[in-house]
Amino acid sequence: MASQKDIQYLIFEGGGPDEGPGPNQTINIASLKHTFGEINPNAQRMYAYGKQQVRFLTRSSAFIRSEIEAAFDLAEYTNVPLFIHIDPIYGWGADEESSAVDAPVIKYWKNETMREWIEFPSNRSQLPSRIPRTWFNWGPWCSPSSAFPAIGAPNFINFSIMQFNESIGKPLAKWIIRLNQQNKSYLFAGINIGWETSILNYRQIDPAHLPIAEWPLNARNITMLEWEAGAQLGYASLYWQGWTEEKLVNQAQIRNMTRNDLFDLLCYEAIHNYLQNLAKVCVDNNILREHIFTHIVPMASVNSSRIETTVPPIWTAVNSYSIPGFTMDNRGAAVYNLTELKHEIAVIDPSQSHFAVSESYLFNYGDEESMRNNLAEAFDNGCLIKAIYGALPFASEDPQPEGAIKAIRQWLNATI
């Protein structure tokens, strides 16, 4: 049997911005097996099923543990490797729990020390009253939570670490021990601890053309408020670390930086540290670094002038507890320069020879040659996993590109 460290995984995930837990997992896994055949435990290349949107911030630890354990059981029953994909920032499922016992112990979006602002407090006794919603454009506009988490705030960090450890870290550690005892370690393909992790800003939004949410359903037709348009989030993350406008301006002068550049740098550090904290939870539970993946966008590797808090620098994805991962699609918006990306990883961590395609798409590489070249570019250059979004199910009513499927079959059957 191939060592778990040596296996390359091609991960398939379902589609839809509001896809949550449900019966689709069984259908999708059956579709994968029908399309690509049974998993060979001795293979060096495998496909895996990606469980999306594990909502550890918006559900109780008991609820998530139950969901995760069901996914473990399904992986063992079907003999299809499992990849776990969490929601670390967006707040999918906020206020949609079916019962009080399913809610998290703290709703960060309602906690004044855990949610973002668009300004510093005007004085120490009065926190900002304007709380911006979470807004992002994934084709349709999405606004799943009434507030964005202050990922640099100590109270939120402590809460997220506790939730992540209790709901995912500990049960995952136990499952891995069980797999090792059964000689089935290949069934764990890894965990994505990011999801284009960033600190949102609404700088480019025109107040005359305000977004209207389409997803999730409970937010449909909510319109962005005029004061949200043009706003930059991140102030709460900085404030709870001890920053004020006065300190920011003074420190910028001392460091010979502009005030805005220092603000952005502090936000980048918050993004990096949040990913590192979640990765460390996994390592502390004896999960191999080679199966822990960060996830940001890669455009900084193409054009450094694009860097801002939603397009953070490459170094934010690099830490000693995980493999740096990126959305990568040169035929879409997530453009990248692989040579520069690998160079920037190596500058931060010269020992790091791997990366991950934490998100990519089937529809942009539908013909055989495109998919074959896309797979080779990644896996011949140190990629450990490549996640393909929106590919499932492979069904007659939703036909998939035969050329891409053929290239994937050839890749799976090739010897490394």
PDB file of N, CA and C in Angstrom, residues 192-237:
ATOM      1  N   ASN A 192      -9.175  21.125   4.305  1.00  0.00           N
ATOM      2  CA  ASN A 192      -8.978  22.496   3.864  1.00  0.00           C
ATOM      3  C   ASN A 192      -9.425  23.421   4.994  1.00  0.00           C
ATOM      4  N   ILE A 193      -8.464  24.091   5.650  1.00  0.00           N
ATOM      5  CA  ILE A 193      -8.801  24.927   6.806  1.00  0.00           C
ATOM      6  C   ILE A 193      -9.092  26.377   6.400  1.00  0.00           C
ATOM      7  N   GLY A 194      -9.015  26.671   5.094  1.00  0.00           N
ATOM      8  CA  GLY A 194      -9.346  28.003   4.607  1.00  0.00           C
ATOM      9  C   GLY A 194     -10.466  27.937   3.594  1.00  0.00           C
ATOM     10  N   TRP A 195     -10.829  29.073   3.064  1.00  0.00           N
ATOM     11  CA  TRP A 195     -11.796  29.127   1.964  1.00  0.00           C
ATOM     12  C   TRP A 195     -11.701  30.518   1.364  1.00  0.00           C
ATOM     13  N   GLU A 196     -10.655  30.698   0.559  1.00  0.00           N
ATOM     14  CA  GLU A 196     -10.314  32.032   0.067  1.00  0.00           C
ATOM     15  C   GLU A 196     -10.334  33.021   1.238  1.00  0.00           C
ATOM     16  N   THR A 197      -9.622  32.633   2.291  1.00  0.00           N
ATOM     17  CA  THR A 197      -9.646  33.372   3.551  1.00  0.00           C
ATOM     18  C   THR A 197      -9.090  34.778   3.346  1.00  0.00           C
ATOM     19  N   SER A 198      -9.813  35.759   3.872  1.00  0.00           N
ATOM     20  CA  SER A 198      -9.448  37.153   3.686  1.00  0.00           C
ATOM     21  C   SER A 198     -10.195  37.989   4.712  1.00  0.00           C
ATOM     22  N   ILE A 199      -9.943  39.283   4.690  1.00  0.00           N
ATOM     23  CA  ILE A 199     -10.780  40.246   5.409  1.00  0.00           C
ATOM     24  C   ILE A 199     -11.479  41.071   4.339  1.00  0.00           C
ATOM     25  N   LEU A 200     -12.784  41.024   4.336  1.00  0.00           N
ATOM     26  CA  LEU A 200     -13.555  41.613   3.250  1.00  0.00           C
ATOM     27  C   LEU A 200     -13.432  43.131   3.223  1.00  0.00           C
ATOM     28  N   ASN A 201     -13.533  43.659   2.012  1.00  0.00           N
ATOM     29  CA  ASN A 201     -13.746  45.101   1.867  1.00  0.00           C
ATOM     30  C   ASN A 201     -14.706  45.334   0.717  1.00  0.00           C
ATOM     31  N   TYR A 202     -15.384  46.442   0.785  1.00  0.00           N
ATOM     32  CA  TYR A 202     -16.411  46.777  -0.212  1.00  0.00           C
ATOM     33  C   TYR A 202     -16.017  48.055  -0.954  1.00  0.00           C
ATOM     34  N   ARG A 203     -14.698  48.247  -1.122  1.00  0.00           N
ATOM     35  CA  ARG A 203     -14.163  49.474  -1.704  1.00  0.00           C
ATOM     36  C   ARG A 203     -14.662  49.744  -3.119  1.00  0.00           C
ATOM     37  N   GLN A 204     -14.851  48.678  -3.897  1.00  0.00           N
ATOM     38  CA  GLN A 204     -15.186  48.852  -5.313  1.00  0.00           C
ATOM     39  C   GLN A 204     -16.689  48.923  -5.566  1.00  0.00           C
ATOM     40  N   ILE A 205     -17.490  48.862  -4.530  1.00  0.00           N
ATOM     41  CA  ILE A 205     -18.942  48.836  -4.724  1.00  0.00           C
ATOM     42  C   ILE A 205     -19.480  50.253  -4.853  1.00  0.00           C
ATOM     43  N   ASP A 206     -20.232  50.475  -5.912  1.00  0.00           N
ATOM     44  CA  ASP A 206     -20.820  51.775  -6.217  1.00  0.00           C
ATOM     45  C   ASP A 206     -22.095  51.962  -5.397  1.00  0.00           C
ATOM     46  N   PRO A 207     -22.159  53.007  -4.565  1.00  0.00           N
ATOM     47  CA  PRO A 207     -23.381  53.227  -3.767  1.00  0.00           C
ATOM     48  C   PRO A 207     -24.629  53.415  -4.620  1.00  0.00           C
ATOM     49  N   ALA A 208     -24.434  53.763  -5.892  1.00  0.00           N
ATOM     50  CA  ALA A 208     -25.589  53.941  -6.783  1.00  0.00           C
ATOM     51  C   ALA A 208     -26.079  52.614  -7.346  1.00  0.00           C
ATOM     52  N   HIS A 209     -25.299  51.551  -7.163  1.00  0.00           N
ATOM     53  CA  HIS A 209     -25.688  50.229  -7.657  1.00  0.00           C
ATOM     54  C   HIS A 209     -25.393  49.198  -6.572  1.00  0.00           C
ATOM     55  N   LEU A 210     -26.194  49.218  -5.541  1.00  0.00           N
ATOM     56  CA  LEU A 210     -25.956  48.372  -4.380  1.00  0.00           C
ATOM     57  C   LEU A 210     -26.310  46.914  -4.658  1.00  0.00           C
ATOM     58  N   PRO A 211     -25.473  45.976  -4.215  1.00  0.00           N
ATOM     59  CA  PRO A 211     -25.765  44.551  -4.404  1.00  0.00           C
ATOM     60  C   PRO A 211     -27.034  44.121  -3.686  1.00  0.00           C
ATOM     61  N   ILE A 212     -27.691  43.137  -4.257  1.00  0.00           N
ATOM     62  CA  ILE A 212     -28.860  42.494  -3.649  1.00  0.00           C
ATOM     63  C   ILE A 212     -28.538  41.015  -3.501  1.00  0.00           C
ATOM     64  N   ALA A 213     -28.686  40.492  -2.301  1.00  0.00           N
ATOM     65  CA  ALA A 213     -28.317  39.099  -2.042  1.00  0.00           C
ATOM     66  C   ALA A 213     -29.253  38.122  -2.750  1.00  0.00           C
ATOM     67  N   GLU A 214     -28.646  37.080  -3.325  1.00  0.00           N
ATOM     68  CA  GLU A 214     -29.416  35.950  -3.867  1.00  0.00           C
ATOM     69  C   GLU A 214     -29.294  34.715  -2.978  1.00  0.00           C
ATOM     70  N   TRP A 215     -28.163  34.595  -2.283  1.00  0.00           N
ATOM     71  CA  TRP A 215     -27.924  33.455  -1.412  1.00  0.00           C
ATOM     72  C   TRP A 215     -27.386  33.933  -0.082  1.00  0.00           C
ATOM     73  N   PRO A 216     -27.687  33.201   0.999  1.00  0.00           N
ATOM     74  CA  PRO A 216     -28.587  32.053   1.103  1.00  0.00           C
ATOM     75  C   PRO A 216     -30.051  32.487   1.003  1.00  0.00           C
ATOM     76  N   LEU A 217     -30.934  31.504   1.005  1.00  0.00           N
ATOM     77  CA  LEU A 217     -32.344  31.804   0.805  1.00  0.00           C
ATOM     78  C   LEU A 217     -32.896  32.732   1.885  1.00  0.00           C
ATOM     79  N   ASN A 218     -32.412  32.586   3.117  1.00  0.00           N
ATOM     80  CA  ASN A 218     -32.966  33.415   4.189  1.00  0.00           C
ATOM     81  C   ASN A 218     -32.478  34.862   4.108  1.00  0.00           C
ATOM     82  N   ALA A 219     -31.515  35.135   3.215  1.00  0.00           N
ATOM     83  CA  ALA A 219     -31.040  36.505   3.016  1.00  0.00           C
ATOM     84  C   ALA A 219     -31.452  37.060   1.654  1.00  0.00           C
ATOM     85  N   ARG A 220     -32.166  36.264   0.871  1.00  0.00           N
ATOM     86  CA  ARG A 220     -32.503  36.683  -0.491  1.00  0.00           C
ATOM     87  C   ARG A 220     -33.273  38.005  -0.479  1.00  0.00           C
ATOM     88  N   ASN A 221     -32.845  38.905  -1.373  1.00  0.00           N
ATOM     89  CA  ASN A 221     -33.444  40.233  -1.573  1.00  0.00           C
ATOM     90  C   ASN A 221     -33.024  41.258  -0.519  1.00  0.00           C
ATOM     91  N   ILE A 222     -32.135  40.895   0.413  1.00  0.00           N
ATOM     92  CA  ILE A 222     -31.531  41.912   1.278  1.00  0.00           C
ATOM     93  C   ILE A 222     -30.599  42.770   0.419  1.00  0.00           C
ATOM     94  N   THR A 223     -30.690  44.079   0.576  1.00  0.00           N
ATOM     95  CA  THR A 223     -29.860  45.004  -0.188  1.00  0.00           C
ATOM     96  C   THR A 223     -28.767  45.578   0.703  1.00  0.00           C
ATOM     97  N   MET A 224     -27.557  45.678   0.172  1.00  0.00           N
ATOM     98  CA  MET A 224     -26.468  46.309   0.904  1.00  0.00           C
ATOM     99  C   MET A 224     -26.852  47.747   1.270  1.00  0.00           C
ATOM    100  N   LEU A 225     -26.487  48.154   2.476  1.00  0.00           N
ATOM    101  CA  LEU A 225     -26.770  49.511   2.914  1.00  0.00           C
ATOM    102  C   LEU A 225     -25.767  50.486   2.307  1.00  0.00           C
ATOM    103  N   GLU A 226     -26.198  51.719   2.113  1.00  0.00           N
ATOM    104  CA  GLU A 226     -25.332  52.694   1.447  1.00  0.00           C
ATOM    105  C   GLU A 226     -24.026  52.894   2.201  1.00  0.00           C
ATOM    106  N   TRP A 227     -24.067  52.889   3.530  1.00  0.00           N
ATOM    107  CA  TRP A 227     -22.836  53.106   4.296  1.00  0.00           C
ATOM    108  C   TRP A 227     -21.879  51.914   4.242  1.00  0.00           C
ATOM    109  N   GLU A 228     -22.393  50.752   3.830  1.00  0.00           N
ATOM    110  CA  GLU A 228     -21.502  49.600   3.656  1.00  0.00           C
ATOM    111  C   GLU A 228     -20.671  49.716   2.382  1.00  0.00           C
ATOM    112  N   ALA A 229     -21.261  50.329   1.342  1.00  0.00           N
ATOM    113  CA  ALA A 229     -20.562  50.464   0.062  1.00  0.00           C
ATOM    114  C   ALA A 229     -19.303  51.304   0.245  1.00  0.00           C
ATOM    115  N   GLY A 230     -18.201  50.800  -0.281  1.00  0.00           N
ATOM    116  CA  GLY A 230     -16.930  51.505  -0.172  1.00  0.00           C
ATOM    117  C   GLY A 230     -16.177  51.257   1.117  1.00  0.00           C
ATOM    118  N   ALA A 231     -16.743  50.463   2.022  1.00  0.00           N
ATOM    119  CA  ALA A 231     -16.158  50.287   3.354  1.00  0.00           C
ATOM    120  C   ALA A 231     -15.049  49.238   3.351  1.00  0.00           C
ATOM    121  N   GLN A 232     -14.146  49.393   4.286  1.00  0.00           N
ATOM    122  CA  GLN A 232     -13.074  48.432   4.559  1.00  0.00           C
ATOM    123  C   GLN A 232     -13.309  47.801   5.921  1.00  0.00           C
ATOM    124  N   LEU A 233     -13.338  46.466   5.973  1.00  0.00           N
ATOM    125  CA  LEU A 233     -13.448  45.772   7.247  1.00  0.00           C
ATOM    126  C   LEU A 233     -12.056  45.518   7.813  1.00  0.00           C
ATOM    127  N   GLY A 234     -12.004  45.150   9.079  1.00  0.00           N
ATOM    128  CA  GLY A 234     -10.732  44.856   9.721  1.00  0.00           C
ATOM    129  C   GLY A 234     -10.468  45.684  10.964  1.00  0.00           C
ATOM    130  N   TYR A 235     -11.257  46.712  11.170  1.00  0.00           N
ATOM    131  CA  TYR A 235     -11.011  47.607  12.303  1.00  0.00           C
ATOM    132  C   TYR A 235     -11.179  46.905  13.647  1.00  0.00           C
ATOM    133  N   ALA A 236     -12.153  46.028  13.765  1.00  0.00           N
ATOM    134  CA  ALA A 236     -12.342  45.328  15.040  1.00  0.00           C
ATOM    135  C   ALA A 236     -11.172  44.396  15.320  1.00  0.00           C
ATOM    136  N   SER A 237     -10.690  43.692  14.280  1.00  0.00           N
ATOM    137  CA  SER A 237      -9.525  42.816  14.462  1.00  0.00           C
ATOM    138  C   SER A 237      -8.354  43.590  15.027  1.00  0.00           C
TER     139      SER A 237
END
